[in-house]
CSV table of C-alpha atoms in Angstrom, one decimal:
chain,number,residue,atom,x,y,z
A,158,MET,CA,-0.2,-0.2,-0.4
A,159,GLU,CA,3.2,2.2,0.1
A,160,LEU,CA,2.0,3.6,-3.6
A,161,PHE,CA,-0.9,5.4,-2.0
A,162,SER,CA,1.1,7.3,0.5
A,163,LYS,CA,2.3,9.9,-1.2
A,164,TYR,CA,-1.2,11.1,-0.1
A,165,LYS,CA,-1.7,11.4,3.2
A,166,LYS,CA,-4.9,10.3,2.9
A,167,VAL,CA,-8.3,9.5,0.6
A,168,TYR,CA,-10.8,8.8,2.5
A,169,VAL,CA,-14.0,8.8,0.7
A,170,TYR,CA,-17.8,10.3,1.8
A,171,ARG,CA,-21.2,8.7,1.7
A,172,LEU,CA,-23.7,11.5,1.6
A,173,GLY,CA,-27.1,10.9,2.8
A,174,HIS,CA,-26.9,7.1,3.4
A,175,ARG,CA,-30.7,5.2,3.9
A,176,ARG,CA,-31.1,2.6,5.5
A,177,GLU,CA,-33.5,0.7,3.6
A,178,ARG,CA,-33.3,1.8,-0.1
A,179,ASP,CA,-28.9,2.5,-0.4
A,180,LYS,CA,-28.3,-0.5,2.3
A,181,ARG,CA,-25.9,-2.2,-1.2
A,182,MET,CA,-25.0,0.2,-3.0
A,183,THR,CA,-24.1,1.8,0.5
A,184,THR,CA,-21.3,-1.1,0.5
A,185,HIS,CA,-20.6,-1.6,-2.6
A,186,VAL,CA,-19.0,2.4,-2.5
A,187,GLY,CA,-17.5,1.0,1.1
A,188,LEU,CA,-15.6,-2.3,-1.0
A,189,VAL,CA,-14.3,-0.5,-4.2
A,190,ALA,CA,-12.9,2.6,-1.5
A,191,ARG,CA,-10.6,0.3,-0.2
A,192,ALA,CA,-10.2,-2.0,-3.0
A,193,PHE,CA,-9.1,1.0,-5.1
A,194,GLY,CA,-6.7,2.7,-3.0
A,195,ALA,CA,-9.2,5.2,-0.5
A,196,ASN,CA,-8.0,5.1,3.0
A,197,GLY,CA,-10.9,5.3,4.6
A,198,PHE,CA,-14.8,5.7,4.7
A,199,ILE,CA,-17.3,7.8,6.1
A,200,LEU,CA,-21.0,6.8,6.3
A,201,HIS,CA,-23.2,9.8,6.5
A,202,GLY,CA,-26.2,9.8,6.8
A,203,GLU,CA,-28.2,7.4,8.7
A,204,CYS,CA,-25.5,5.1,10.8
A,205,ASP,CA,-25.7,1.5,9.8
A,206,THR,CA,-23.6,-0.5,11.5
A,207,LYS,CA,-24.2,-3.3,8.9
A,208,ILE,CA,-23.1,-1.7,6.1
A,209,LEU,CA,-19.5,-1.6,8.2
A,210,GLU,CA,-19.9,-5.1,10.7
A,211,LYS,CA,-19.9,-6.4,6.2
A,212,LEU,CA,-17.3,-3.7,5.0
A,213,ASN,CA,-15.1,-5.2,8.4
A,214,LYS,CA,-15.6,-8.6,7.2
A,215,VAL,CA,-13.9,-8.2,4.2
A,216,LEU,CA,-11.3,-6.4,5.7
A,217,GLU,CA,-10.6,-9.2,7.8
A,218,THR,CA,-11.3,-12.0,4.8
A,219,TRP,CA,-9.2,-10.0,2.6
A,220,GLY,CA,-6.3,-7.5,3.7
A,221,GLY,CA,-6.6,-3.4,5.6
A,222,LYS,CA,-7.9,-4.4,8.3
A,223,GLU,CA,-5.4,-1.8,10.1
A,224,TYR,CA,-5.1,0.4,7.4
A,225,PHE,CA,-8.8,1.4,6.5
A,226,TYR,CA,-10.8,3.5,8.9
A,227,MET,CA,-14.6,3.4,9.6
A,228,GLU,CA,-16.3,5.8,11.2
A,229,CYS,CA,-20.1,7.3,11.0
A,230,ASP,CA,-20.7,11.1,10.6
A,231,ASN,CA,-23.2,13.3,11.2
A,232,GLU,CA,-22.5,17.1,10.2
A,233,PRO,CA,-21.0,16.8,7.4
A,234,LEU,CA,-20.8,21.0,6.4
A,235,ASN,CA,-18.5,20.9,9.7
A,236,PHE,CA,-16.6,18.0,8.6
A,237,PHE,CA,-15.8,20.0,5.5
A,238,LYS,CA,-14.8,22.8,7.3
A,239,LYS,CA,-12.2,20.6,9.6
A,240,TRP,CA,-11.2,18.9,6.5
A,241,LYS,CA,-10.5,21.4,4.6
A,242,THR,CA,-9.1,23.8,7.7
A,243,ASN,CA,-6.4,20.7,8.1
A,244,GLY,CA,-5.2,21.2,4.6
A,245,GLY,CA,-7.5,18.5,2.9
A,246,GLU,CA,-9.8,18.4,-0.2
A,247,VAL,CA,-13.2,18.5,-0.7
A,248,ILE,CA,-13.6,16.7,-4.4
A,249,HIS,CA,-18.0,16.2,-4.9
A,250,LEU,CA,-18.8,13.3,-7.5
A,251,THR,CA,-21.1,14.7,-9.7
A,252,MET,CA,-22.7,13.7,-13.6
A,253,TYR,CA,-22.9,19.0,-13.2
A,254,GLY,CA,-19.0,19.0,-12.5
A,255,LEU,CA,-15.6,19.5,-14.2
A,256,PRO,CA,-15.4,16.4,-16.8
A,257,ILE,CA,-12.4,13.9,-14.6
A,258,HIS,CA,-9.7,14.9,-17.2
A,259,GLU,CA,-9.8,18.2,-16.7
A,260,VAL,CA,-9.3,19.1,-13.2
A,261,ILE,CA,-7.4,15.2,-12.0
A,262,ASP,CA,-3.7,16.2,-12.5
A,263,ASN,CA,-4.3,19.3,-10.6
A,264,ILE,CA,-5.8,17.0,-7.9
A,265,ARG,CA,-2.7,14.1,-8.1
A,266,LYS,CA,-0.5,16.5,-8.4
A,267,SER,CA,-1.6,18.4,-5.3
A,268,ARG,CA,-1.6,15.6,-2.8
A,269,ARG,CA,-3.6,17.5,-0.2
A,270,PRO,CA,-5.3,14.4,1.8
A,271,LYS,CA,-8.2,14.4,-0.5
A,272,LEU,CA,-12.1,13.7,0.8
A,273,ILE,CA,-14.0,12.5,-2.2
A,274,VAL,CA,-17.7,12.4,-1.6
A,275,VAL,CA,-20.6,10.7,-2.7
A,276,GLY,CA,-23.7,10.7,-2.5
A,277,ALA,CA,-27.0,9.0,-3.0
A,278,GLY,CA,-30.1,11.0,-2.5
A,279,LYS,CA,-30.7,14.4,-4.1
A,280,VAL,CA,-27.5,15.9,-2.5
A,281,PRO,CA,-28.2,18.9,-1.5
A,282,GLY,CA,-26.9,23.0,-2.5
A,283,PHE,CA,-23.6,23.4,0.2
A,284,VAL,CA,-21.8,20.2,-0.4
A,285,TYR,CA,-21.5,22.2,-4.3
A,286,GLU,CA,-20.7,24.9,-2.4
A,287,ASN,CA,-17.9,23.5,-0.6
A,288,ALA,CA,-16.6,21.1,-2.7
A,289,ASP,CA,-12.7,22.6,-3.8
A,290,TYR,CA,-14.0,20.7,-7.3
A,291,ASN,CA,-17.2,19.2,-8.3
A,292,VAL,CA,-16.0,16.4,-10.7
A,293,SER,CA,-18.5,14.1,-13.2
A,294,VAL,CA,-17.1,11.0,-14.9
A,295,THR,CA,-19.3,11.8,-18.6
A,296,THR,CA,-22.0,14.2,-18.1
A,297,GLN,CA,-24.6,11.3,-18.0
A,298,PRO,CA,-26.4,10.2,-15.1
A,299,HIS,CA,-25.5,7.0,-13.9
A,300,SER,CA,-23.6,5.3,-10.9
A,301,GLU,CA,-21.6,6.6,-7.7
A,302,VAL,CA,-19.9,3.4,-7.0
A,303,ALA,CA,-18.6,3.3,-11.3
A,304,ALA,CA,-17.6,7.2,-11.1
A,305,LEU,CA,-15.5,6.4,-7.0
A,306,ALA,CA,-14.1,3.5,-9.3
A,307,ILE,CA,-12.6,4.8,-12.2
A,308,PHE,CA,-12.1,8.6,-10.5
A,309,LEU,CA,-9.8,6.6,-7.5
A,310,ASP,CA,-8.8,4.8,-10.9
A,311,ARG,CA,-7.6,8.2,-12.7
A,312,LEU,CA,-5.8,9.8,-9.3
A,313,TYR,CA,-4.0,6.4,-9.1
A,314,CYS,CA,-2.9,6.0,-12.8
A,315,GLY,CA,-4.7,2.8,-12.8
A,316,LYS,CA,-2.2,1.2,-10.3
A,317,GLU,CA,-4.8,0.2,-7.4
A,318,LEU,CA,-6.2,-2.5,-10.0
A,319,ASP,CA,-2.9,-4.3,-8.6
A,320,ILE,CA,-3.8,-3.9,-5.5
A,321,SER,CA,-2.7,-6.3,-1.9
A,322,PHE,CA,-3.3,-6.0,1.4
A,323,LYS,CA,0.2,-7.3,3.8
A,324,ASP,CA,-3.1,-8.3,6.3
A,325,ALA,CA,-5.3,-10.5,3.9
A,326,LYS,CA,-6.1,-14.5,5.1
A,327,LEU,CA,-7.0,-15.0,1.1
A,328,LYS,CA,-5.5,-14.0,-2.3
A,329,VAL,CA,-6.9,-14.8,-5.1
A,330,ILE,CA,-4.6,-16.7,-7.8
A,331,PRO,CA,-5.7,-15.3,-11.5
A,332,SER,CA,-6.9,-17.5,-13.6
A,333,PRO,CA,-8.4,-17.7,-17.2
A,334,ARG,CA,-11.1,-20.7,-15.4
A,335,GLY,CA,-12.5,-21.0,-12.2
A,336,LYS,CA,-11.5,-19.8,-8.6
A,337,ARG,CA,-8.0,-20.2,-7.6
A,338,VAL,CA,-7.9,-19.1,-3.8
A,339,ILE,CA,-4.8,-19.4,-1.2
A,340,ARG,CA,-4.7,-19.3,2.4
A,341,VAL,CA,-2.2,-16.9,3.1
A,342,SER,CA,-1.9,-16.7,6.6
B,641,MET,CA,-21.5,7.6,-31.4
B,642,GLU,CA,-19.5,6.6,-34.1
B,643,LEU,CA,-17.2,6.1,-31.7
B,644,PHE,CA,-17.7,2.8,-30.5
B,645,SER,CA,-19.1,1.4,-33.8
B,646,LYS,CA,-16.2,-0.6,-34.7
B,647,TYR,CA,-17.1,-3.5,-32.5
B,648,LYS,CA,-20.7,-3.8,-33.9
B,649,LYS,CA,-22.0,-4.6,-30.9
B,650,VAL,CA,-20.1,-4.3,-27.1
B,651,TYR,CA,-23.7,-5.5,-24.6
B,652,VAL,CA,-23.8,-6.1,-21.2
B,653,TYR,CA,-26.1,-9.2,-20.3
B,654,ARG,CA,-26.7,-9.5,-16.6
B,655,LEU,CA,-26.8,-12.8,-15.1
B,656,GLY,CA,-28.4,-13.9,-12.4
B,657,HIS,CA,-30.4,-10.9,-11.3
B,658,ARG,CA,-32.8,-11.0,-7.8
B,659,ARG,CA,-35.6,-8.8,-7.9
B,660,GLU,CA,-35.2,-7.2,-4.7
B,661,ARG,CA,-32.0,-7.3,-3.5
B,662,ASP,CA,-30.5,-7.0,-7.4
B,663,LYS,CA,-33.4,-4.0,-8.5
B,664,ARG,CA,-31.2,-1.3,-7.3
B,665,MET,CA,-27.8,-3.3,-8.8
B,666,THR,CA,-28.6,-3.9,-11.8
B,667,THR,CA,-30.3,-0.6,-13.0
B,668,HIS,CA,-26.2,0.7,-12.0
B,669,VAL,CA,-24.9,-1.5,-14.7
B,670,GLY,CA,-27.1,-1.6,-17.3
B,671,LEU,CA,-26.9,2.9,-16.4
B,672,VAL,CA,-23.2,2.4,-16.5
B,673,ALA,CA,-23.4,-0.1,-19.1
B,674,ARG,CA,-25.2,3.1,-21.0
B,675,ALA,CA,-23.3,6.4,-19.8
B,676,PHE,CA,-19.8,4.3,-20.9
B,677,GLY,CA,-20.7,2.5,-24.5
B,678,ALA,CA,-22.0,0.2,-24.6
B,679,ASN,CA,-24.4,-0.9,-27.3
B,680,GLY,CA,-27.5,-2.3,-24.6
B,681,PHE,CA,-28.6,-5.1,-22.1
B,682,ILE,CA,-29.6,-7.8,-21.2
B,683,LEU,CA,-31.6,-8.6,-18.4
B,684,HIS,CA,-31.7,-12.5,-17.2
B,685,GLY,CA,-32.8,-13.9,-13.9
B,686,GLU,CA,-35.9,-12.8,-13.2
B,687,CYS,CA,-37.4,-9.9,-16.0
B,688,ASP,CA,-38.4,-7.4,-14.4
B,689,THR,CA,-39.9,-4.5,-16.5
B,690,LYS,CA,-39.6,-1.5,-14.1
B,691,ILE,CA,-34.9,-2.0,-14.2
B,692,LEU,CA,-36.1,-2.1,-18.5
B,693,GLU,CA,-38.5,1.3,-17.5
B,694,LYS,CA,-36.5,3.0,-16.1
B,695,LEU,CA,-33.4,2.0,-18.3
B,696,ASN,CA,-35.9,3.8,-20.9
B,697,LYS,CA,-37.5,6.9,-19.2
B,698,VAL,CA,-32.7,7.9,-18.9
B,699,LEU,CA,-33.0,7.1,-22.0
B,700,GLU,CA,-35.5,9.1,-23.3
B,701,THR,CA,-34.8,11.6,-20.9
B,702,TRP,CA,-30.9,11.4,-21.8
B,703,GLY,CA,-30.8,10.6,-25.0
B,704,GLY,CA,-29.5,6.1,-26.5
B,705,LYS,CA,-33.1,5.7,-27.1
B,706,GLU,CA,-32.4,4.1,-31.2
B,707,TYR,CA,-29.6,3.3,-30.7
B,708,PHE,CA,-29.4,0.6,-27.4
B,709,TYR,CA,-31.2,-1.9,-27.2
B,710,MET,CA,-32.3,-3.6,-24.0
B,711,GLU,CA,-33.7,-7.9,-23.4
B,712,CYS,CA,-34.2,-10.1,-20.9
B,713,ASP,CA,-33.3,-13.3,-22.0
B,714,ASN,CA,-33.7,-17.1,-19.5
B,715,GLU,CA,-31.1,-19.3,-21.3
B,716,PRO,CA,-27.8,-17.4,-20.5
B,717,LEU,CA,-25.3,-20.9,-21.9
B,718,ASN,CA,-27.6,-20.9,-24.8
B,719,PHE,CA,-27.4,-17.1,-25.7
B,720,PHE,CA,-23.3,-17.8,-25.2
B,721,LYS,CA,-23.1,-20.3,-27.3
B,722,LYS,CA,-25.5,-18.1,-30.2
B,723,TRP,CA,-23.6,-15.5,-29.6
B,724,LYS,CA,-20.0,-16.8,-30.1
B,725,THR,CA,-20.9,-19.2,-33.5
B,726,ASN,CA,-21.9,-15.7,-34.5
B,727,GLY,CA,-18.5,-15.2,-34.4
B,728,GLY,CA,-19.1,-13.0,-30.8
B,729,GLU,CA,-17.2,-13.6,-27.5
B,730,VAL,CA,-18.5,-13.4,-24.3
B,731,ILE,CA,-16.2,-11.8,-21.6
B,732,HIS,CA,-17.2,-12.8,-18.1
B,733,LEU,CA,-16.5,-9.8,-15.1
B,734,THR,CA,-14.9,-11.8,-11.9
B,735,MET,CA,-12.7,-11.1,-9.6
B,736,TYR,CA,-10.6,-15.4,-10.2
B,737,GLY,CA,-9.3,-13.6,-13.9
B,738,LEU,CA,-7.0,-12.9,-16.1
B,739,PRO,CA,-5.8,-9.5,-14.3
B,740,ILE,CA,-8.0,-7.0,-17.5
B,741,HIS,CA,-4.3,-5.1,-18.4
B,742,GLU,CA,-3.1,-8.5,-19.7
B,743,VAL,CA,-6.1,-9.0,-21.7
B,744,ILE,CA,-7.6,-5.7,-23.0
B,745,ASP,CA,-5.6,-5.7,-25.7
B,746,ASN,CA,-6.6,-8.4,-27.2
B,747,ILE,CA,-10.4,-8.4,-26.3
B,748,ARG,CA,-9.8,-4.3,-28.3
B,749,LYS,CA,-7.5,-5.6,-31.0
B,750,SER,CA,-10.0,-8.6,-31.7
B,751,ARG,CA,-13.4,-6.2,-32.8
B,752,ARG,CA,-15.3,-9.6,-32.2
B,753,PRO,CA,-19.0,-8.1,-30.9
B,754,LYS,CA,-18.7,-8.7,-27.3
B,755,LEU,CA,-20.9,-9.6,-25.0
B,756,ILE,CA,-19.9,-9.0,-21.2
B,757,VAL,CA,-21.1,-10.6,-18.2
B,758,VAL,CA,-21.2,-9.5,-14.5
B,759,GLY,CA,-23.3,-11.6,-12.2
B,760,ALA,CA,-25.1,-11.1,-9.6
B,761,GLY,CA,-25.4,-13.5,-6.9
B,762,LYS,CA,-23.4,-17.1,-7.2
B,763,VAL,CA,-22.0,-17.3,-10.8
B,764,PRO,CA,-22.4,-20.7,-11.9
B,765,GLY,CA,-19.4,-22.9,-13.4
B,766,PHE,CA,-20.8,-22.9,-16.2
B,767,VAL,CA,-19.7,-19.4,-17.5
B,768,TYR,CA,-16.5,-19.6,-16.5
B,769,GLU,CA,-16.8,-22.5,-18.8
B,770,ASN,CA,-18.0,-21.2,-21.7
B,771,ALA,CA,-16.0,-17.6,-21.6
B,772,ASP,CA,-13.7,-16.8,-23.9
B,773,TYR,CA,-12.4,-14.7,-21.1
B,774,ASN,CA,-12.6,-14.6,-18.0
B,775,VAL,CA,-10.9,-11.2,-16.6
B,776,SER,CA,-11.0,-9.1,-13.1
B,777,VAL,CA,-10.5,-5.6,-12.3
B,778,THR,CA,-8.6,-6.1,-9.3
B,779,THR,CA,-8.4,-9.4,-7.6
B,780,GLN,CA,-10.3,-7.3,-4.2
B,781,PRO,CA,-14.1,-8.0,-3.4
B,782,HIS,CA,-15.8,-4.8,-4.2
B,783,SER,CA,-18.4,-4.1,-7.2
B,784,GLU,CA,-19.8,-4.6,-11.0
B,785,VAL,CA,-20.9,-2.1,-11.8
B,786,ALA,CA,-17.1,-0.3,-11.0
B,787,ALA,CA,-15.8,-3.5,-13.1
B,788,LEU,CA,-18.0,-2.6,-15.3
B,789,ALA,CA,-17.7,0.5,-15.8
B,790,ILE,CA,-13.4,0.7,-15.7
B,791,PHE,CA,-13.2,-3.1,-18.3
B,792,LEU,CA,-16.0,-0.4,-21.3
B,793,ASP,CA,-13.1,2.7,-19.9
B,794,ARG,CA,-10.5,0.4,-20.8
B,795,LEU,CA,-11.9,-1.1,-24.2
B,796,TYR,CA,-12.6,2.5,-24.7
B,797,CYS,CA,-9.5,3.7,-23.8
B,798,GLY,CA,-11.4,7.2,-21.5
B,799,LYS,CA,-12.8,7.9,-25.1
B,800,GLU,CA,-16.2,7.2,-23.6
B,801,LEU,CA,-15.8,10.0,-21.2
B,802,ASP,CA,-17.4,11.9,-23.8
B,803,ILE,CA,-20.2,10.3,-23.8
B,804,SER,CA,-23.0,12.7,-25.9
B,805,PHE,CA,-26.4,11.0,-27.6
B,806,LYS,CA,-27.8,13.0,-30.7
B,807,ASP,CA,-32.0,12.9,-29.8
B,808,ALA,CA,-31.3,13.7,-26.0
B,809,LYS,CA,-33.6,16.1,-25.1
B,810,LEU,CA,-31.8,17.5,-22.1
B,811,LYS,CA,-28.1,17.5,-22.1
B,812,VAL,CA,-25.8,18.8,-19.1
B,813,ILE,CA,-23.1,22.1,-19.4
B,814,PRO,CA,-19.8,21.0,-17.3
B,815,SER,CA,-20.2,24.0,-14.4
B,816,PRO,CA,-17.6,24.0,-11.3
B,817,ARG,CA,-20.3,24.8,-9.0
B,818,GLY,CA,-23.9,23.5,-9.1
B,819,LYS,CA,-26.3,22.6,-12.0
B,820,ARG,CA,-27.0,24.2,-15.7
B,821,VAL,CA,-28.9,21.6,-17.8
B,822,ILE,CA,-30.1,23.1,-21.0
B,823,ARG,CA,-33.0,21.3,-22.4
B,824,VAL,CA,-31.6,20.7,-26.4
B,825,SER,CA,-34.7,19.0,-28.2
């Protein structure tokens, strides 16, 4: 994971989670955050401990437990302001923002801690106002899960695709057919 | 959309959809298929017309109606075999497969019609056996929505991020803050 340490922190902030409606989307947002090299996951809205438990199970089995931080938050505006006061930048992924290829070089170069905000339902105006960047991954409606994956992929220049975790118990051996999984600890 | 026509067809096959559990994930798979330049979406499992209706609304408003094909199918093995008999190749996205960067050049070069298979629940063995490629986007558990987005992004070399549809009624004007949407037809 040394690859990713040049940005002190890249956290994903899941905004406006609704327990019933969003449970699987939010789980996938958390899984993508981990698998694509983010350092943590903040859950806003309903503090759904089942989501965090699911992510924790993945961390235990596939690694990242000592490395991937998770918490709930219920004051996004305060969180964003503190993040910025502490030298970080807030990046909101939205189909209405500036195209990712126009801004990603600046975002990558700044090396400031990055809080990547992805909304569930309608995103309130203060998020657009307080974000350092509103970034679009296409101007089409699709999925916050896809937008997050593409954003992290561009941030890390594709290197995250080879990600591995030292504390993993299981490891996949890539295979042209079928499943090969070995126990490594 | 001419950009993408050199592959006669790139279709996404959503395998094993379960109406209640997968409704939002499957919708996002369909939305990503459209927004990242695929030509169609095949829904297997429960033929959930609500999903197709939702996707249709997006096609009507944001474009692609004449171009993006959708149907239900309940015989995946037959479908794969017919696809291959007609010169196409079947690409199954799975964390157990070969790393995308090892196979994407061959897949891109072949210019054969591509059926990209993404599973919902447990994927049966015949899918691994009958796929021309089993492809992994990281060897970590994450999201079929993310895997599909990264796969199409690599297939189209990032050009899909500028996608637009001639028959769109609404168009987003990228903006550093807030939302700018214009009516174009």
